[in-house]
């Protein structure tokens, strides 16, 4: 059997989520490690947290594939008394490479936003017709719902402990827009394209105000809950794509949202 290397996995990730789809400010691809290193175990997760590095070490993985980039802003030091420096040191000492697929995975067909649309049971899912690739998905509910029922539906579909509903008035929802993570900047764009509700995370007070004033309901299901479903799908994709190689792909099933409601 052929050897799977970090580069083999990088090529598979790039095939699903081409690097050119990433935003200019983003940092995707191979962030830590050697592209020629052999890989027999891959750990897939949303964030590269301490716990996730421990899981990868316990598993004997040589590679982590994450959605959020471990190294995002410009680094000016690698200090072991700071979290990021400590993470990088642990990874290097443990011979674990890190690949990130972030905004390229958000936008690509079959990526984070399509997975979210699918999870919500939307049909006729498309991107806004004035865009070639997009963070936004527009779709339809099989049956119209009230805002409160829709909020409950989102909560259940995403297995979210809680969601926040911005109720914009007494009208039913059939057409839904969405953007995983922090996508509130696209609420009015989705409304312009006919959405009666928008699903995202990280919504701020004045973004909620603008939504109400523009008559579009918003369900803030949280950054984590709108993105975590990609972990399983990305792991499945890699498992299938790398089936010719002696490589095992394990996904994170343990991470929880940083936020809790008390
Ligand atoms: Zn995110």
Short mmCIF file of N, CA and C in Angstrom, two decimals, residues 10-107:
data_model
loop_
_atom_site.label_atom_id
_atom_site.label_comp_id
_atom_site.label_asym_id
_atom_site.label_seq_id
_atom_site.Cartn_x
_atom_site.Cartn_y
_atom_site.Cartn_z
N UNK A 10 -3.24 17.10 2.58
CA UNK A 10 -3.38 18.49 2.16
C UNK A 10 -4.04 18.58 0.78
N UNK A 11 -3.64 17.70 -0.12
CA UNK A 11 -4.23 17.69 -1.46
C UNK A 11 -5.71 17.31 -1.40
N UNK A 12 -6.04 16.34 -0.53
CA UNK A 12 -7.45 15.94 -0.38
C UNK A 12 -8.28 17.08 0.18
N UNK A 13 -7.74 17.78 1.17
CA UNK A 13 -8.46 18.92 1.76
C UNK A 13 -8.63 20.02 0.71
N UNK A 14 -7.57 20.25 -0.05
CA UNK A 14 -7.61 21.29 -1.08
C UNK A 14 -8.59 20.97 -2.20
N UNK A 15 -8.80 19.69 -2.44
CA UNK A 15 -9.76 19.28 -3.45
C UNK A 15 -11.19 19.61 -3.01
N UNK A 16 -11.46 19.42 -1.72
CA UNK A 16 -12.78 19.76 -1.19
C UNK A 16 -12.93 21.28 -1.03
N UNK A 17 -11.90 21.91 -0.51
CA UNK A 17 -11.96 23.33 -0.16
C UNK A 17 -10.75 24.06 -0.74
N UNK A 18 -10.82 24.41 -2.03
CA UNK A 18 -9.65 25.02 -2.66
C UNK A 18 -9.14 26.25 -1.90
N UNK A 19 -7.83 26.30 -1.78
CA UNK A 19 -7.19 27.37 -1.00
C UNK A 19 -7.56 28.76 -1.55
N UNK A 20 -7.79 28.84 -2.86
CA UNK A 20 -8.10 30.13 -3.46
C UNK A 20 -9.46 30.67 -2.99
N UNK A 21 -10.31 29.82 -2.40
CA UNK A 21 -11.59 30.28 -1.88
C UNK A 21 -11.43 31.03 -0.55
N UNK A 22 -10.27 30.89 0.08
CA UNK A 22 -10.07 31.52 1.40
C UNK A 22 -9.99 33.04 1.28
N UNK A 23 -10.48 33.72 2.30
CA UNK A 23 -10.39 35.18 2.35
C UNK A 23 -8.92 35.61 2.46
N UNK A 24 -8.63 36.85 2.05
CA UNK A 24 -7.25 37.37 2.10
C UNK A 24 -6.70 37.38 3.52
N UNK A 25 -7.58 37.67 4.49
CA UNK A 25 -7.14 37.78 5.89
C UNK A 25 -6.99 36.43 6.58
N UNK A 26 -7.33 35.38 5.87
CA UNK A 26 -7.35 34.06 6.50
C UNK A 26 -5.96 33.42 6.47
N UNK A 27 -5.82 32.30 7.15
CA UNK A 27 -4.56 31.57 7.15
C UNK A 27 -4.87 30.08 7.10
N UNK A 28 -4.84 29.51 5.91
CA UNK A 28 -5.25 28.11 5.75
C UNK A 28 -4.13 27.28 5.13
N UNK A 29 -4.31 25.96 5.16
CA UNK A 29 -3.30 25.05 4.62
C UNK A 29 -2.48 24.43 5.74
N UNK A 30 -1.23 24.08 5.41
CA UNK A 30 -0.36 23.44 6.40
C UNK A 30 0.25 24.53 7.30
N UNK A 31 -0.10 24.52 8.58
CA UNK A 31 0.35 25.58 9.50
C UNK A 31 1.50 25.12 10.40
N UNK A 32 1.56 23.81 10.67
CA UNK A 32 2.64 23.25 11.51
C UNK A 32 3.03 21.91 10.88
N UNK A 33 4.32 21.64 10.82
CA UNK A 33 4.76 20.30 10.41
C UNK A 33 5.46 20.25 9.07
N UNK A 34 5.68 19.02 8.63
CA UNK A 34 6.47 18.75 7.42
C UNK A 34 5.55 18.05 6.42
N UNK A 35 5.45 18.58 5.22
CA UNK A 35 4.49 17.99 4.28
C UNK A 35 4.90 16.60 3.80
N UNK A 36 6.17 16.24 4.01
CA UNK A 36 6.64 14.90 3.59
C UNK A 36 6.48 13.84 4.67
N UNK A 37 6.05 14.25 5.86
CA UNK A 37 5.93 13.28 6.97
C UNK A 37 4.83 12.27 6.68
N UNK A 38 5.07 11.03 7.10
CA UNK A 38 4.09 9.95 6.90
C UNK A 38 2.96 10.09 7.92
N UNK A 39 1.75 9.72 7.48
CA UNK A 39 0.56 9.83 8.33
C UNK A 39 -0.20 8.50 8.32
N UNK A 40 -0.47 7.98 9.52
CA UNK A 40 -1.32 6.79 9.62
C UNK A 40 -2.59 7.08 10.43
N UNK A 41 -2.57 8.20 11.19
CA UNK A 41 -3.75 8.57 11.96
C UNK A 41 -3.98 10.08 11.88
N UNK A 42 -5.22 10.44 11.62
CA UNK A 42 -5.59 11.85 11.48
C UNK A 42 -6.69 12.16 12.49
N UNK A 43 -6.56 13.28 13.17
CA UNK A 43 -7.60 13.71 14.11
C UNK A 43 -8.26 14.98 13.54
N UNK A 44 -9.59 14.95 13.42
CA UNK A 44 -10.32 16.09 12.83
C UNK A 44 -11.09 16.81 13.93
N UNK A 45 -10.96 18.13 14.00
CA UNK A 45 -11.64 18.89 15.06
C UNK A 45 -11.96 20.30 14.57
N UNK A 46 -12.68 21.04 15.41
CA UNK A 46 -13.06 22.41 15.04
C UNK A 46 -11.94 23.39 15.40
N UNK A 47 -11.44 23.30 16.63
CA UNK A 47 -10.38 24.18 17.14
C UNK A 47 -9.21 23.33 17.60
N UNK A 48 -8.01 23.89 17.52
CA UNK A 48 -6.86 23.19 18.09
C UNK A 48 -6.72 23.68 19.54
N UNK A 49 -7.41 22.99 20.45
CA UNK A 49 -7.37 23.33 21.87
C UNK A 49 -6.40 22.38 22.58
N UNK A 50 -6.05 22.72 23.81
CA UNK A 50 -5.20 21.84 24.62
C UNK A 50 -5.74 20.42 24.65
N UNK A 51 -7.08 20.32 24.90
CA UNK A 51 -7.71 19.00 25.02
C UNK A 51 -7.60 18.23 23.71
N UNK A 52 -7.72 18.96 22.60
CA UNK A 52 -7.66 18.30 21.30
C UNK A 52 -6.24 17.82 20.97
N UNK A 53 -5.26 18.60 21.38
CA UNK A 53 -3.87 18.15 21.19
C UNK A 53 -3.63 16.90 22.04
N UNK A 54 -4.15 16.89 23.26
CA UNK A 54 -4.02 15.70 24.12
C UNK A 54 -4.69 14.49 23.47
N UNK A 55 -5.87 14.69 22.91
CA UNK A 55 -6.57 13.59 22.24
C UNK A 55 -5.73 13.06 21.08
N UNK A 56 -5.16 13.98 20.28
CA UNK A 56 -4.33 13.58 19.12
C UNK A 56 -3.11 12.80 19.59
N UNK A 57 -2.50 13.24 20.69
CA UNK A 57 -1.32 12.54 21.23
C UNK A 57 -1.73 11.14 21.71
N UNK A 58 -2.81 11.06 22.48
CA UNK A 58 -3.28 9.77 23.01
C UNK A 58 -3.61 8.78 21.89
N UNK A 59 -4.13 9.34 20.82
CA UNK A 59 -4.53 8.54 19.67
C UNK A 59 -3.32 8.05 18.86
N UNK A 60 -2.19 8.76 19.01
CA UNK A 60 -1.02 8.48 18.18
C UNK A 60 -1.15 9.09 16.80
N UNK A 61 -1.93 10.17 16.68
CA UNK A 61 -2.10 10.83 15.39
C UNK A 61 -0.86 11.63 15.02
N UNK A 62 -0.58 11.69 13.72
CA UNK A 62 0.55 12.51 13.23
C UNK A 62 0.04 13.80 12.60
N UNK A 63 -1.30 13.94 12.55
CA UNK A 63 -1.86 15.11 11.86
C UNK A 63 -3.21 15.49 12.46
N UNK A 64 -3.38 16.80 12.66
CA UNK A 64 -4.68 17.35 13.05
C UNK A 64 -5.19 18.16 11.85
N UNK A 65 -6.44 17.93 11.49
CA UNK A 65 -7.09 18.79 10.49
C UNK A 65 -8.19 19.54 11.23
N UNK A 66 -8.07 20.87 11.28
CA UNK A 66 -9.04 21.67 12.02
C UNK A 66 -9.70 22.69 11.10
N UNK A 67 -10.83 23.19 11.56
CA UNK A 67 -11.51 24.26 10.81
C UNK A 67 -10.87 25.62 11.14
N UNK A 68 -10.81 25.95 12.42
CA UNK A 68 -10.22 27.24 12.79
C UNK A 68 -8.69 27.16 12.78
N UNK A 69 -8.03 28.14 12.14
CA UNK A 69 -6.57 28.09 12.06
C UNK A 69 -5.91 28.29 13.44
N UNK A 70 -4.98 27.39 13.77
CA UNK A 70 -4.23 27.53 15.02
C UNK A 70 -3.47 28.86 15.03
N UNK A 71 -2.82 29.14 13.91
CA UNK A 71 -2.08 30.41 13.78
C UNK A 71 -2.90 31.31 12.87
N UNK A 72 -3.39 32.40 13.41
CA UNK A 72 -4.34 33.23 12.68
C UNK A 72 -3.78 34.64 12.50
N UNK A 73 -3.51 35.31 13.60
CA UNK A 73 -2.91 36.65 13.53
C UNK A 73 -1.40 36.49 13.40
N UNK A 74 -0.74 37.58 13.00
CA UNK A 74 0.71 37.55 12.85
C UNK A 74 1.34 37.22 14.20
N UNK A 75 2.25 36.25 14.19
CA UNK A 75 2.91 35.86 15.44
C UNK A 75 4.22 36.61 15.57
N UNK A 76 4.52 37.10 16.77
CA UNK A 76 5.81 37.78 16.95
C UNK A 76 6.70 37.03 17.93
N UNK A 77 6.19 35.95 18.51
CA UNK A 77 7.02 35.14 19.40
C UNK A 77 6.44 33.73 19.48
N UNK A 78 7.25 32.78 19.95
CA UNK A 78 6.74 31.43 20.25
C UNK A 78 7.11 31.19 21.72
N UNK A 79 6.30 31.74 22.60
CA UNK A 79 6.60 31.69 24.04
C UNK A 79 5.83 30.56 24.70
N UNK A 80 6.57 29.77 25.46
CA UNK A 80 5.94 28.60 26.07
C UNK A 80 5.11 28.95 27.30
N UNK A 81 5.16 30.22 27.72
CA UNK A 81 4.31 30.66 28.82
C UNK A 81 3.02 31.30 28.30
N UNK A 82 2.79 31.19 26.98
CA UNK A 82 1.53 31.68 26.39
C UNK A 82 0.84 30.50 25.69
N UNK A 83 -0.50 30.50 25.63
CA UNK A 83 -1.21 29.34 25.07
C UNK A 83 -0.78 28.95 23.66
N UNK A 84 -0.69 29.91 22.76
CA UNK A 84 -0.39 29.55 21.37
C UNK A 84 1.01 28.94 21.23
N UNK A 85 2.00 29.56 21.89
CA UNK A 85 3.36 29.04 21.85
C UNK A 85 3.42 27.64 22.45
N UNK A 86 2.66 27.46 23.53
CA UNK A 86 2.63 26.15 24.20
C UNK A 86 2.02 25.09 23.28
N UNK A 87 0.92 25.47 22.60
CA UNK A 87 0.29 24.53 21.66
C UNK A 87 1.29 24.11 20.58
N UNK A 88 1.96 25.10 20.00
CA UNK A 88 2.90 24.81 18.90
C UNK A 88 4.04 23.91 19.39
N UNK A 89 4.55 24.22 20.58
CA UNK A 89 5.65 23.41 21.14
C UNK A 89 5.20 21.97 21.36
N UNK A 90 4.01 21.81 21.93
CA UNK A 90 3.49 20.44 22.18
C UNK A 90 3.36 19.67 20.87
N UNK A 91 2.83 20.36 19.85
CA UNK A 91 2.62 19.71 18.55
C UNK A 91 3.95 19.29 17.94
N UNK A 92 4.93 20.18 17.99
CA UNK A 92 6.23 19.87 17.37
C UNK A 92 6.92 18.75 18.14
N UNK A 93 6.88 18.83 19.48
CA UNK A 93 7.51 17.77 20.30
C UNK A 93 6.84 16.41 20.05
N UNK A 94 5.56 16.44 19.73
CA UNK A 94 4.83 15.19 19.52
C UNK A 94 4.78 14.79 18.05
N UNK A 95 5.52 15.53 17.19
CA UNK A 95 5.53 15.23 15.75
C UNK A 95 4.13 15.23 15.15
N UNK A 96 3.34 16.22 15.51
CA UNK A 96 1.98 16.33 14.96
C UNK A 96 1.90 17.57 14.07
N UNK A 97 1.48 17.36 12.85
CA UNK A 97 1.29 18.46 11.91
C UNK A 97 -0.14 19.00 12.03
N UNK A 98 -0.35 20.22 11.56
CA UNK A 98 -1.68 20.82 11.61
C UNK A 98 -2.04 21.45 10.27
N UNK A 99 -3.20 21.04 9.76
CA UNK A 99 -3.76 21.63 8.54
C UNK A 99 -5.05 22.36 8.94
N UNK A 100 -5.26 23.56 8.40
CA UNK A 100 -6.52 24.27 8.64
C UNK A 100 -7.25 24.50 7.32
N UNK A 101 -8.57 24.31 7.36
CA UNK A 101 -9.44 24.66 6.23
C UNK A 101 -10.55 25.53 6.80
N UNK A 102 -10.44 26.81 6.60
CA UNK A 102 -11.33 27.75 7.30
C UNK A 102 -12.33 28.37 6.33
N UNK A 103 -12.10 29.61 5.87
CA UNK A 103 -13.10 30.25 5.01
C UNK A 103 -13.24 29.53 3.67
N UNK A 104 -12.19 28.84 3.24
CA UNK A 104 -12.31 28.02 2.02
C UNK A 104 -13.31 26.88 2.22
N UNK A 105 -13.34 26.33 3.45
CA UNK A 105 -14.28 25.25 3.76
C UNK A 105 -15.69 25.80 4.03
N UNK A 106 -15.77 27.04 4.53
CA UNK A 106 -17.08 27.68 4.73
C UNK A 106 -17.80 27.82 3.39
N UNK A 107 -17.05 28.28 2.39
CA UNK A 107 -17.69 28.68 1.12
C UNK A 107 -17.90 27.53 0.15
#
